[in-house]
CSV table of C-alpha atoms in Angstrom, one decimal:
chain,number,residue,atom,x,y,z
X,1325,MET,CA,54.7,-263.0,49.6
X,1326,SER,CA,51.7,-261.7,47.7
X,1327,ASP,CA,52.4,-259.5,45.1
X,1328,THR,CA,49.2,-257.8,46.3
X,1329,ALA,CA,50.0,-257.6,49.7
X,1330,PRO,CA,49.5,-254.0,50.5
X,1331,VAL,CA,51.5,-251.2,50.4
X,1332,PHE,CA,52.5,-248.7,53.4
X,1333,LEU,CA,55.2,-245.4,53.0
X,1334,VAL,CA,58.1,-245.1,55.7
X,1335,ASP,CA,60.8,-242.5,54.9
X,1336,ALA,CA,62.7,-244.8,54.7
X,1337,VAL,CA,63.4,-248.7,54.4
X,1338,PRO,CA,65.3,-250.0,57.1
X,1339,SER,CA,68.5,-252.2,56.9
X,1340,GLY,CA,67.9,-255.1,59.5
X,1341,THR,CA,65.5,-257.8,59.6
X,1342,THR,CA,62.3,-255.5,62.3
X,1343,ALA,CA,60.4,-252.9,62.4
X,1344,VAL,CA,58.0,-249.8,63.9
X,1345,LEU,CA,55.3,-249.3,61.9
X,1346,ASP,CA,53.8,-246.5,63.2
X,1347,GLY,CA,52.3,-242.6,62.6
X,1348,PRO,CA,49.5,-242.7,60.5
X,1349,GLU,CA,50.8,-244.8,58.2
X,1350,GLY,CA,50.4,-247.5,60.9
X,1351,ARG,CA,47.2,-246.1,61.9
X,1352,HIS,CA,46.2,-247.4,58.6
X,1353,ALA,CA,47.5,-250.3,59.0
X,1354,ALA,CA,46.0,-251.2,62.8
X,1355,ALA,CA,42.8,-249.3,62.7
X,1356,VAL,CA,41.7,-248.7,59.4
X,1357,ARG,CA,43.0,-251.8,57.5
X,1358,ARG,CA,43.1,-254.0,60.7
X,1359,LEU,CA,45.6,-256.2,59.9
X,1360,ARG,CA,46.9,-258.8,62.7
X,1361,PRO,CA,49.8,-261.0,63.6
X,1362,GLY,CA,51.3,-263.7,60.9
X,1363,GLU,CA,49.4,-261.0,57.5
X,1364,GLU,CA,51.9,-259.4,55.1
X,1365,LEU,CA,53.1,-256.0,53.7
X,1366,VAL,CA,55.0,-254.7,52.0
X,1367,ILE,CA,56.6,-251.4,53.0
X,1368,ALA,CA,58.5,-248.4,50.5
X,1369,ASP,CA,60.3,-245.9,50.2
X,1370,GLY,CA,58.5,-243.9,47.0
X,1371,ARG,CA,61.7,-243.8,45.8
X,1372,GLY,CA,61.7,-247.6,44.6
X,1373,GLU,CA,63.3,-248.9,47.7
X,1374,ALA,CA,60.6,-251.7,49.3
X,1375,ALA,CA,60.6,-255.0,51.8
X,1376,ALA,CA,58.3,-257.3,52.0
X,1377,CYS,CA,57.6,-257.9,55.2
X,1378,VAL,CA,55.3,-260.0,58.5
X,1379,VAL,CA,53.2,-258.7,60.9
X,1380,GLU,CA,54.7,-259.8,64.7
X,1381,THR,CA,52.8,-257.8,66.5
X,1382,VAL,CA,49.7,-255.1,66.4
X,1383,GLN,CA,50.6,-252.2,69.6
X,1384,GLY,CA,47.2,-251.1,70.3
X,1385,LYS,CA,45.4,-248.7,66.9
X,1386,GLU,CA,48.4,-246.8,66.5
X,1387,SER,CA,51.6,-249.5,65.4
X,1388,LEU,CA,52.5,-252.5,63.8
X,1389,ALA,CA,55.7,-254.1,64.8
X,1390,LEU,CA,57.1,-256.4,61.9
X,1391,ARG,CA,59.5,-259.1,60.1
X,1392,LEU,CA,61.0,-257.6,57.3
X,1393,VAL,CA,61.4,-261.2,54.9
X,1394,ARG,CA,62.7,-260.1,52.1
X,1395,ARG,CA,63.8,-256.7,50.8
X,1396,TRP,CA,64.4,-255.3,46.9
X,1397,THR,CA,64.7,-252.3,44.6
X,1398,GLU,CA,62.3,-251.5,41.3
X,1399,PRO,CA,64.2,-249.3,38.9
X,1400,GLN,CA,62.3,-247.2,37.5
X,1401,PRO,CA,60.1,-247.9,33.7
X,1402,GLN,CA,61.8,-246.8,31.0
X,1403,PRO,CA,61.4,-244.9,29.4
X,1404,ARG,CA,60.3,-242.8,30.8
X,1405,ILE,CA,57.3,-241.0,31.2
X,1406,VAL,CA,56.0,-237.4,31.9
X,1407,LEU,CA,52.7,-236.7,31.7
X,1408,ALA,CA,52.0,-232.9,30.9
X,1409,GLN,CA,49.1,-232.7,32.3
X,1410,ALA,CA,45.8,-229.8,31.7
X,1411,LEU,CA,45.0,-228.1,34.7
X,1412,ILE,CA,41.3,-229.4,34.5
X,1413,LYS,CA,38.2,-227.7,36.7
X,1414,GLY,CA,37.3,-229.0,39.2
X,1415,ASP,CA,37.8,-232.4,40.6
X,1416,ARG,CA,38.1,-234.0,37.6
X,1417,GLY,CA,42.6,-232.8,37.6
X,1418,GLU,CA,42.8,-235.1,41.0
X,1419,LEU,CA,41.2,-238.0,38.8
X,1420,ALA,CA,43.5,-237.6,36.1
X,1421,VAL,CA,46.4,-237.6,38.3
X,1422,GLU,CA,44.6,-241.2,40.0
X,1423,LEU,CA,44.5,-242.4,36.8
X,1424,ALA,CA,48.2,-241.6,35.3
X,1425,THR,CA,49.2,-242.3,38.3
X,1426,GLU,CA,47.6,-246.2,38.2
X,1427,THR,CA,48.2,-247.0,34.7
X,1428,GLY,CA,52.8,-245.4,35.8
X,1429,VAL,CA,53.2,-242.5,35.2
X,1430,ASP,CA,56.3,-241.5,36.3
X,1431,VAL,CA,56.3,-237.4,37.3
X,1432,ILE,CA,53.6,-235.1,36.5
X,1433,VAL,CA,53.5,-231.8,35.6
X,1434,PRO,CA,50.9,-229.4,35.9
X,1435,TRP,CA,50.3,-227.5,32.9
X,1436,ARG,CA,49.1,-223.7,33.1
X,1437,ALA,CA,47.4,-224.0,29.1
X,1438,SER,CA,45.9,-221.7,27.3
X,1439,ARG,CA,42.8,-222.9,27.1
X,1440,SER,CA,42.4,-224.3,31.2
X,1441,ILE,CA,39.6,-222.9,32.8
X,1442,VAL,CA,41.3,-223.5,36.3
X,1443,LYS,CA,44.2,-220.8,36.9
X,1444,TRP,CA,46.5,-222.1,39.7
X,1445,GLU,CA,47.4,-218.8,40.6
X,1446,ASP,CA,50.8,-218.2,43.3
X,1447,GLY,CA,49.9,-218.0,46.6
X,1448,PRO,CA,47.6,-219.9,48.8
X,1449,ARG,CA,45.2,-221.3,46.7
X,1450,GLY,CA,48.1,-222.8,44.2
X,1451,ASP,CA,49.7,-224.3,46.8
X,1452,LYS,CA,46.4,-226.3,48.7
X,1453,ALA,CA,45.1,-227.9,44.4
X,1454,LEU,CA,49.3,-228.3,43.7
X,1455,ALA,CA,48.9,-229.9,47.0
X,1456,ARG,CA,46.4,-232.2,46.1
X,1457,TRP,CA,47.2,-233.9,42.9
X,1458,ARG,CA,50.3,-234.8,45.2
X,1459,GLY,CA,48.7,-235.9,48.4
X,1460,THR,CA,46.0,-238.1,45.5
X,1461,ALA,CA,49.3,-239.0,43.3
X,1462,ARG,CA,51.0,-240.9,47.0
X,1463,GLU,CA,47.1,-242.4,47.0
X,1464,ALA,CA,47.0,-243.9,44.2
X,1465,ALA,CA,50.4,-245.4,43.6
X,1466,LYS,CA,49.9,-247.0,47.5
X,1467,GLN,CA,46.7,-248.3,46.2
X,1468,SER,CA,48.2,-249.4,42.4
X,1469,ARG,CA,50.3,-251.5,44.5
X,1470,ARG,CA,53.8,-249.2,43.1
X,1471,THR,CA,56.7,-248.4,44.7
X,1472,TRP,CA,57.0,-245.1,43.0
X,1473,ILE,CA,56.1,-242.5,43.4
X,1474,PRO,CA,55.0,-240.1,40.8
X,1475,GLU,CA,57.3,-237.4,41.1
X,1476,VAL,CA,54.0,-234.1,41.0
X,1477,THR,CA,56.4,-230.5,39.9
X,1478,GLU,CA,55.1,-227.0,39.9
X,1479,PRO,CA,53.1,-225.9,37.7
X,1480,ALA,CA,54.9,-224.9,34.5
X,1481,THR,CA,54.1,-222.5,31.6
X,1482,THR,CA,53.8,-223.9,27.9
X,1483,ARG,CA,57.2,-221.6,27.5
X,1484,GLN,CA,58.6,-224.3,30.8
X,1485,LEU,CA,57.1,-226.7,28.5
X,1486,ALA,CA,58.1,-226.4,25.7
X,1487,GLU,CA,62.0,-226.3,27.8
X,1488,LEU,CA,60.8,-229.4,28.4
X,1489,ALA,CA,60.2,-231.5,25.1
X,1490,ARG,CA,64.0,-229.8,23.9
X,1491,LYS,CA,65.7,-232.0,26.1
X,1492,SER,CA,63.2,-235.1,26.4
X,1493,ALA,CA,64.3,-238.0,24.6
X,1494,ALA,CA,60.3,-237.3,22.8
X,1495,THR,CA,57.4,-235.6,23.2
X,1496,VAL,CA,54.1,-236.6,22.4
X,1497,VAL,CA,51.1,-233.4,22.4
X,1498,LEU,CA,48.1,-236.2,22.3
X,1499,ASP,CA,45.4,-234.1,19.8
X,1500,ALA,CA,41.9,-235.5,18.0
X,1501,ALA,CA,42.3,-234.6,15.0
X,1502,ALA,CA,46.4,-235.4,14.1
X,1503,GLU,CA,46.4,-237.6,11.3
X,1504,ALA,CA,49.3,-239.3,12.8
X,1505,GLY,CA,48.1,-242.1,15.6
X,1506,ILE,CA,50.7,-242.7,17.9
X,1507,GLY,CA,51.2,-246.3,17.1
X,1508,ASP,CA,52.4,-244.5,14.3
X,1509,LEU,CA,55.5,-242.6,15.7
X,1510,ASP,CA,59.0,-243.5,15.9
X,1511,LEU,CA,59.2,-243.7,20.0
X,1512,PRO,CA,62.2,-244.1,22.0
X,1513,ALA,CA,63.0,-247.4,23.5
X,1514,ASP,CA,64.6,-245.3,26.8
X,1515,GLY,CA,64.9,-241.3,28.7
X,1516,ASP,CA,62.2,-239.2,29.2
X,1517,LEU,CA,59.2,-239.7,27.3
X,1518,VAL,CA,57.2,-236.0,27.3
X,1519,LEU,CA,53.2,-236.9,26.6
X,1520,VAL,CA,51.1,-233.2,27.0
X,1521,VAL,CA,47.4,-234.2,27.5
X,1522,GLY,CA,45.7,-230.1,27.1
X,1523,PRO,CA,42.3,-229.0,28.3
X,1524,GLU,CA,38.4,-230.2,27.4
X,1525,GLY,CA,38.5,-226.9,24.9
X,1526,GLY,CA,42.1,-228.0,23.3
X,1527,ILE,CA,45.4,-226.6,22.6
X,1528,SER,CA,45.7,-223.4,20.9
X,1529,GLU,CA,47.1,-223.0,17.3
X,1530,SER,CA,50.1,-221.4,19.2
X,1531,GLU,CA,50.8,-223.6,22.0
X,1532,SER,CA,50.6,-226.6,19.2
X,1533,GLU,CA,53.2,-224.7,17.1
X,1534,THR,CA,55.0,-223.3,19.9
X,1535,LEU,CA,55.8,-227.7,21.0
X,1536,ARG,CA,56.4,-228.9,17.9
X,1537,ALA,CA,59.1,-226.1,17.2
X,1538,ALA,CA,60.8,-227.1,20.4
X,1539,GLY,CA,60.4,-231.6,18.4
X,1540,ALA,CA,57.2,-232.0,19.7
X,1541,GLN,CA,55.2,-234.4,17.6
X,1542,VAL,CA,51.4,-235.2,17.4
X,1543,ALA,CA,49.6,-237.4,17.3
X,1544,ARG,CA,45.1,-238.9,17.8
X,1545,LEU,CA,44.5,-241.5,21.0
X,1546,GLY,CA,41.8,-243.2,19.4
X,1547,PRO,CA,38.9,-242.7,16.8
X,1548,THR,CA,37.6,-241.6,20.0
X,1549,VAL,CA,37.2,-238.5,21.7
X,1550,LEU,CA,38.2,-239.2,25.7
X,1551,ARG,CA,37.9,-236.2,28.3
X,1552,ALA,CA,41.1,-234.3,29.7
X,1553,SER,CA,40.6,-236.5,33.0
X,1554,THR,CA,41.4,-240.1,30.9
X,1555,ALA,CA,43.4,-239.2,28.0
X,1556,ALA,CA,46.2,-239.7,29.7
X,1557,ALA,CA,45.5,-242.8,30.9
X,1558,ALA,CA,44.6,-244.4,27.9
X,1559,ALA,CA,47.4,-242.8,26.2
X,1560,ILE,CA,49.2,-243.9,29.2
X,1561,ALA,CA,48.3,-248.1,28.8
X,1562,THR,CA,49.3,-247.3,25.7
X,1563,LEU,CA,52.8,-246.3,25.5
X,1564,GLY,CA,53.3,-249.3,28.0
X,1565,VAL,CA,52.6,-251.4,25.2
X,1566,LEU,CA,54.3,-249.8,22.2
X,1567,THR,CA,58.0,-249.7,24.4
X,1568,PRO,CA,59.8,-251.8,26.6
X,1569,ARG,CA,58.3,-250.1,29.5
X,1570,TRP,CA,55.1,-253.4,30.8
X,1571,ARG,CA,58.1,-255.9,28.6
């Protein structure tokens, strides 16, 4: 079974040797991807359970009959990366979510930073924005062949983020002006590693003080200044090398 077989999400991976892929995922596989008998795919529940399958028959443009050939459970990498991503204007927030998912983030916390231009107010508009982030994470997980879909939590305030930092194995706040580089930090081998990325205007001094008081370390990523939409992905890739995640 090819490791690059497309991934389709299901509510639960069947325990038997056959399955039917229907609903939106089945229509996408049959009508958009145009998979045919004998082709391979992977079904996953988004929580680490997955099965490699071969298409047996195509039932119109609505569903596929599958034969399951291998089943496995994929553990989450350690340490888990929890990204606190400041809200960003326009579609750059969704870009940040997409890139972070592709590089392996485990949890995304939308952060209501004081300098964020965007404010997700409680109500329908905020709910719609959160749904877009969650939908982006789901599609990016499929695109990058992940069996885990990152959890996108409810938006958090700085006070809530500080509480998250206190409970984590380590918290790293990205700041281009920091003296220490991310490679200079003492990073954990397991537990939750919280990564904080501020808005385009940067993290305020009071926010930085609050997070440092909660145990956060402040570090720069490199010699250049990245946009808020791309910094997380670069940092997650770096952490993949500096910790056991990619070993």
